[in-house]
XYZ file of C-alpha atoms in Angstrom:
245
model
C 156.157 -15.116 -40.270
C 157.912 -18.004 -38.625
C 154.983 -19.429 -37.032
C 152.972 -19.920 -40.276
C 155.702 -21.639 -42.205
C 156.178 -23.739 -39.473
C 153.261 -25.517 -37.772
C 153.573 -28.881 -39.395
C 157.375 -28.896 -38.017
C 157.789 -31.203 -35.140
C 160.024 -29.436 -33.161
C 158.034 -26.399 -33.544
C 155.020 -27.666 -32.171
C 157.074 -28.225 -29.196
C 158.367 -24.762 -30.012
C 154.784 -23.289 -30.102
C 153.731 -24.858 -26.707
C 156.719 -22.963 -25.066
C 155.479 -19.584 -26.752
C 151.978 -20.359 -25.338
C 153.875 -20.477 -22.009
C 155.672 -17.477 -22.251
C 152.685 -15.270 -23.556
C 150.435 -16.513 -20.648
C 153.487 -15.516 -17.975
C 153.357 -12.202 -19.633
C 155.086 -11.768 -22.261
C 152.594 -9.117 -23.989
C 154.916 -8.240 -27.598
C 155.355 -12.268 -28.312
C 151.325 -12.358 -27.678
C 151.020 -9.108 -30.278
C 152.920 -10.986 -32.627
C 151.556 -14.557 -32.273
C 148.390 -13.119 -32.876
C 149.336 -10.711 -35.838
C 151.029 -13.646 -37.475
C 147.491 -15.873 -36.883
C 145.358 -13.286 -38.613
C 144.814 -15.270 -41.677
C 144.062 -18.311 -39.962
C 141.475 -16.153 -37.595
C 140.514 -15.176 -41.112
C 139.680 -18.125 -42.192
C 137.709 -19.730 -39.883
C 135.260 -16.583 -39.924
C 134.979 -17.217 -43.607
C 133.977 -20.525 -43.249
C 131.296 -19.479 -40.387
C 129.713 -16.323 -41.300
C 127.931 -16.252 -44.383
C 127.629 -13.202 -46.848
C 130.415 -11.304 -45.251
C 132.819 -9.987 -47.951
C 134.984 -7.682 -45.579
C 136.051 -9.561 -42.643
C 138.349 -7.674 -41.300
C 135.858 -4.490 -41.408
C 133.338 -6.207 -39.485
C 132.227 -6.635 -35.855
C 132.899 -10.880 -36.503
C 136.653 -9.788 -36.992
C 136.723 -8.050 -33.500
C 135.460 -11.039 -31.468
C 137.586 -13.196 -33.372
C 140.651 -11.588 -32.474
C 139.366 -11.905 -28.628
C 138.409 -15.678 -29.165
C 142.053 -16.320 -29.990
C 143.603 -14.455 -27.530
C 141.005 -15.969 -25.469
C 142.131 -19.505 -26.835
C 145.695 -18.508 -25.896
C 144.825 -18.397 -22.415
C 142.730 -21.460 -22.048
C 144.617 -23.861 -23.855
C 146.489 -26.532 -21.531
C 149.180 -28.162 -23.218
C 149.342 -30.713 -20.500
C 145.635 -32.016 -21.336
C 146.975 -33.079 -24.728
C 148.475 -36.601 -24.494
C 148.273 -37.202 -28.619
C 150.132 -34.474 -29.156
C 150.033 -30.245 -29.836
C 146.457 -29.863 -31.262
C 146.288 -25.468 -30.254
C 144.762 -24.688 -33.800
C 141.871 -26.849 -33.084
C 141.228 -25.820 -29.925
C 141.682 -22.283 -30.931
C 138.875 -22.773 -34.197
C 136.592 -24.071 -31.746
C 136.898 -21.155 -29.389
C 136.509 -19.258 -32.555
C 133.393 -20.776 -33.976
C 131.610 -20.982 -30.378
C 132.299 -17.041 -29.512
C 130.553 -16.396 -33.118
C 127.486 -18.633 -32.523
C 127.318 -16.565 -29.075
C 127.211 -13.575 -30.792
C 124.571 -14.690 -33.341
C 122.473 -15.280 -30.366
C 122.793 -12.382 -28.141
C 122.200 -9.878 -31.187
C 119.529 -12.083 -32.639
C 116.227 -9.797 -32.656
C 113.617 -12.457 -31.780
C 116.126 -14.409 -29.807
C 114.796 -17.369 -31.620
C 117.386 -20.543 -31.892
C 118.221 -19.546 -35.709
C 119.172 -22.837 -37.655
C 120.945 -20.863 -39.860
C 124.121 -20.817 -37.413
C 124.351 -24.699 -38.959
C 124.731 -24.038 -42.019
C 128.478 -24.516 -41.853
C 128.198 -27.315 -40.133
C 127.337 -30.491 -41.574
C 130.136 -33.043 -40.773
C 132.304 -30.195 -39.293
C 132.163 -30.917 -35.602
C 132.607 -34.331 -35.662
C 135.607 -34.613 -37.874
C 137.683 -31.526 -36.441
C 136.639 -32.064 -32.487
C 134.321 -34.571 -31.452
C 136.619 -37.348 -32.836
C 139.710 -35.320 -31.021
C 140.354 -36.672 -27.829
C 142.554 -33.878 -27.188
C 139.729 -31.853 -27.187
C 138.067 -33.655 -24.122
C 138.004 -31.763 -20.687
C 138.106 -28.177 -22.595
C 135.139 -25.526 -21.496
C 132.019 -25.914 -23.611
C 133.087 -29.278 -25.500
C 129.719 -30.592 -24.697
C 127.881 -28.555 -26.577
C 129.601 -30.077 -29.877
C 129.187 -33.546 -28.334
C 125.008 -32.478 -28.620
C 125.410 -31.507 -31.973
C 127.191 -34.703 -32.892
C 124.685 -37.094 -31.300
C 121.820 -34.603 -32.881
C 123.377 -34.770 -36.093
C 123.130 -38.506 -36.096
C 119.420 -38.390 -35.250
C 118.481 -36.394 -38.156
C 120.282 -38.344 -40.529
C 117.932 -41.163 -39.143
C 114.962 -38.865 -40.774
C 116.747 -37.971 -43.999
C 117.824 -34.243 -42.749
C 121.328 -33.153 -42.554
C 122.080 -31.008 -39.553
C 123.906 -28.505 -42.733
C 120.227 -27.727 -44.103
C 118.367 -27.054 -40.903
C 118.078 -23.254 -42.068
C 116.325 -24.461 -44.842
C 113.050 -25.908 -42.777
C 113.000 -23.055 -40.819
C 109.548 -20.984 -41.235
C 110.266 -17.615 -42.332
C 107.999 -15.762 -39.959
C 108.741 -15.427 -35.786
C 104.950 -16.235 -35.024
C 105.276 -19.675 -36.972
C 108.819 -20.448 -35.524
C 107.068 -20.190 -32.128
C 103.916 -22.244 -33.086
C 106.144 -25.315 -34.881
C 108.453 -25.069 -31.535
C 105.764 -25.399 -29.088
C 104.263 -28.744 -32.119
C 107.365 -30.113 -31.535
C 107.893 -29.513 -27.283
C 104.534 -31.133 -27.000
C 105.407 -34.252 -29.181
C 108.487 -34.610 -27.335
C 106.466 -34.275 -23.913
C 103.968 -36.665 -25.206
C 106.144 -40.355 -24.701
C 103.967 -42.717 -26.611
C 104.171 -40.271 -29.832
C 107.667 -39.494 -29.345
C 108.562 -43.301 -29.404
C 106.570 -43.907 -32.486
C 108.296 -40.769 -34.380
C 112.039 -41.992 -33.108
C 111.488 -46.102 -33.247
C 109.395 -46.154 -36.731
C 110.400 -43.233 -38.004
C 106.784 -42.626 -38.566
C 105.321 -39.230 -38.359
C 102.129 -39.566 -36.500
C 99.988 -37.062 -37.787
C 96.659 -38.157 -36.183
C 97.986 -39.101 -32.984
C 99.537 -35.521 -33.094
C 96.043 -33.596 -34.088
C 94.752 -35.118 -30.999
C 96.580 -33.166 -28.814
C 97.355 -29.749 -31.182
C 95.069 -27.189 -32.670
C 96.836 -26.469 -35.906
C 95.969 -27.541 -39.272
C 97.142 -30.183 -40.633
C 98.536 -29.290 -44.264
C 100.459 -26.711 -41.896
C 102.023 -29.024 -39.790
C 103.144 -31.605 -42.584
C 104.503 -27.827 -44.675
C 106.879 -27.646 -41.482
C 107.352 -31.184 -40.758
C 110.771 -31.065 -40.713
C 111.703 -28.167 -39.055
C 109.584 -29.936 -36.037
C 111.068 -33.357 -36.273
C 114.387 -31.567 -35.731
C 112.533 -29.777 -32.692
C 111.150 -32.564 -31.458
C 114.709 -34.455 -31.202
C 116.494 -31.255 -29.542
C 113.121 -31.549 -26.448
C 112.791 -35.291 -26.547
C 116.520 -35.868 -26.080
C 117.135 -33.352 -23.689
C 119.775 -31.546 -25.678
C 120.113 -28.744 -22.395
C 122.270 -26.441 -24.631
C 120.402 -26.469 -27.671
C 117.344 -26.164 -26.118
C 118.380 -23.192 -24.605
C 118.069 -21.937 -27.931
C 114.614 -21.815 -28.123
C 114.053 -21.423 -24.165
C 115.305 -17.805 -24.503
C 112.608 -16.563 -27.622
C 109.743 -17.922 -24.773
């Protein structure tokens, strides 16, 4: 168990970065064991990003991430980092991202679920946004969305950590508050007066949607934080919702 005693060791961070090198020139038994020795940190970061599982290593999260690391093992470019060896990082975020994929693909209603936030909070920005190490790697932009959207909601009073918690319970509502909040973002004059005043316009908004208003302001929330993702053009998360259409 070398490698887990030893990753605060300077000279085995320098150590690590050649085993990184010699497991992606093929060295297939020093991957087996890197890996092996990396299960409780793998571990770990599924605990912290799938909720109600009590046997991780019995469950399909455990499978993909084993192939996220491995995955991360590959990817990582120890040349990219100039502030020095930052793999475990890299390797969580590989981690996290290959779980919210899955959460999506095997989502019945294909619906964005907020729920995949609910580990969030502060999260991304401490561990990678603010990690300039990070910069360059595939799919960093997606956390650099969910930084700047983060920032937005605290503008309203929402943290990013209890979007699951606005989120209507039934598929046919989710639809109807997305499509409230695509057409507030579409509509510029409305949109401005939501993000400059932080003002929700509810007359403005009945002018141009067919719902009733005590259900509207019940959901309010869940379609200010809708709203944001369509009026700011957040591609990634907005694919969320684009697929459930």
């Amino acid at each position: 168990m070398l490698f887990l005693f030893s990753i605060y060791n300077s000279e085995v961070k320098e150590d690590l970065a050649s085993i990184i090198d010699r497991i992606k020139a093929g060295d297939d038994q020093l991957r087996e064991e890197f890996i092996v020795d990396y299960i409780p940190f793998i571990i770990k970061v599924l605990s912290n990003s799938v909720k109600n599982k009590i046997d991780i290593k019995n469950s399909d999260e455990y499978s993909i991430g084993l192939i996220a690391f491995n995955e991360a093992i590959e990817k990582y470019d120890n040349s990219k980092n100039k502030k020095g060896f930052n793999f475990f990082s890299f390797a969580e975020m590989v981690i996290k991202r290959r779980i919210i994929d899955y959460f999506r693909i095997s989502s019945k209603n294909k619906e964005m679920p907020f729920s995949y936030f609910e580990w969030d909070d502060e999260h991304f920005e401490d561990k990678f946004l603010q990690d300039e190490s990070s910069a360059g790697y595939e799919r960093i932009e997606v956390f650099q969305e969910i930084n700047h959207y983060s920032e937005m909601l605290k503008s309203f009073g929402i943290k990013i950590s209890e979007l699951h918690k606005y989120t209507p319970k039934h598929s046919d509502s989710i639809r109807m508050c997305v499509e409230i909040g695509r057409k507030i973002a579409e509509n510029k004059e409305v949109f401005n007066k939501l993000v400059k005043k932080k003002y929700f316009p509810m007359k403005d908004i009945m002018k141009f949607v067919n719902v009733h208003p005590s259900t509207i302001e019940k959901n309010r929330k869940f379609i200010i934080s809708v709203s944001l993702i369509y009026g700011n053009n957040y591609e990634h998360l907005k694919s969320y919702f684009n697929s459930g259409r």
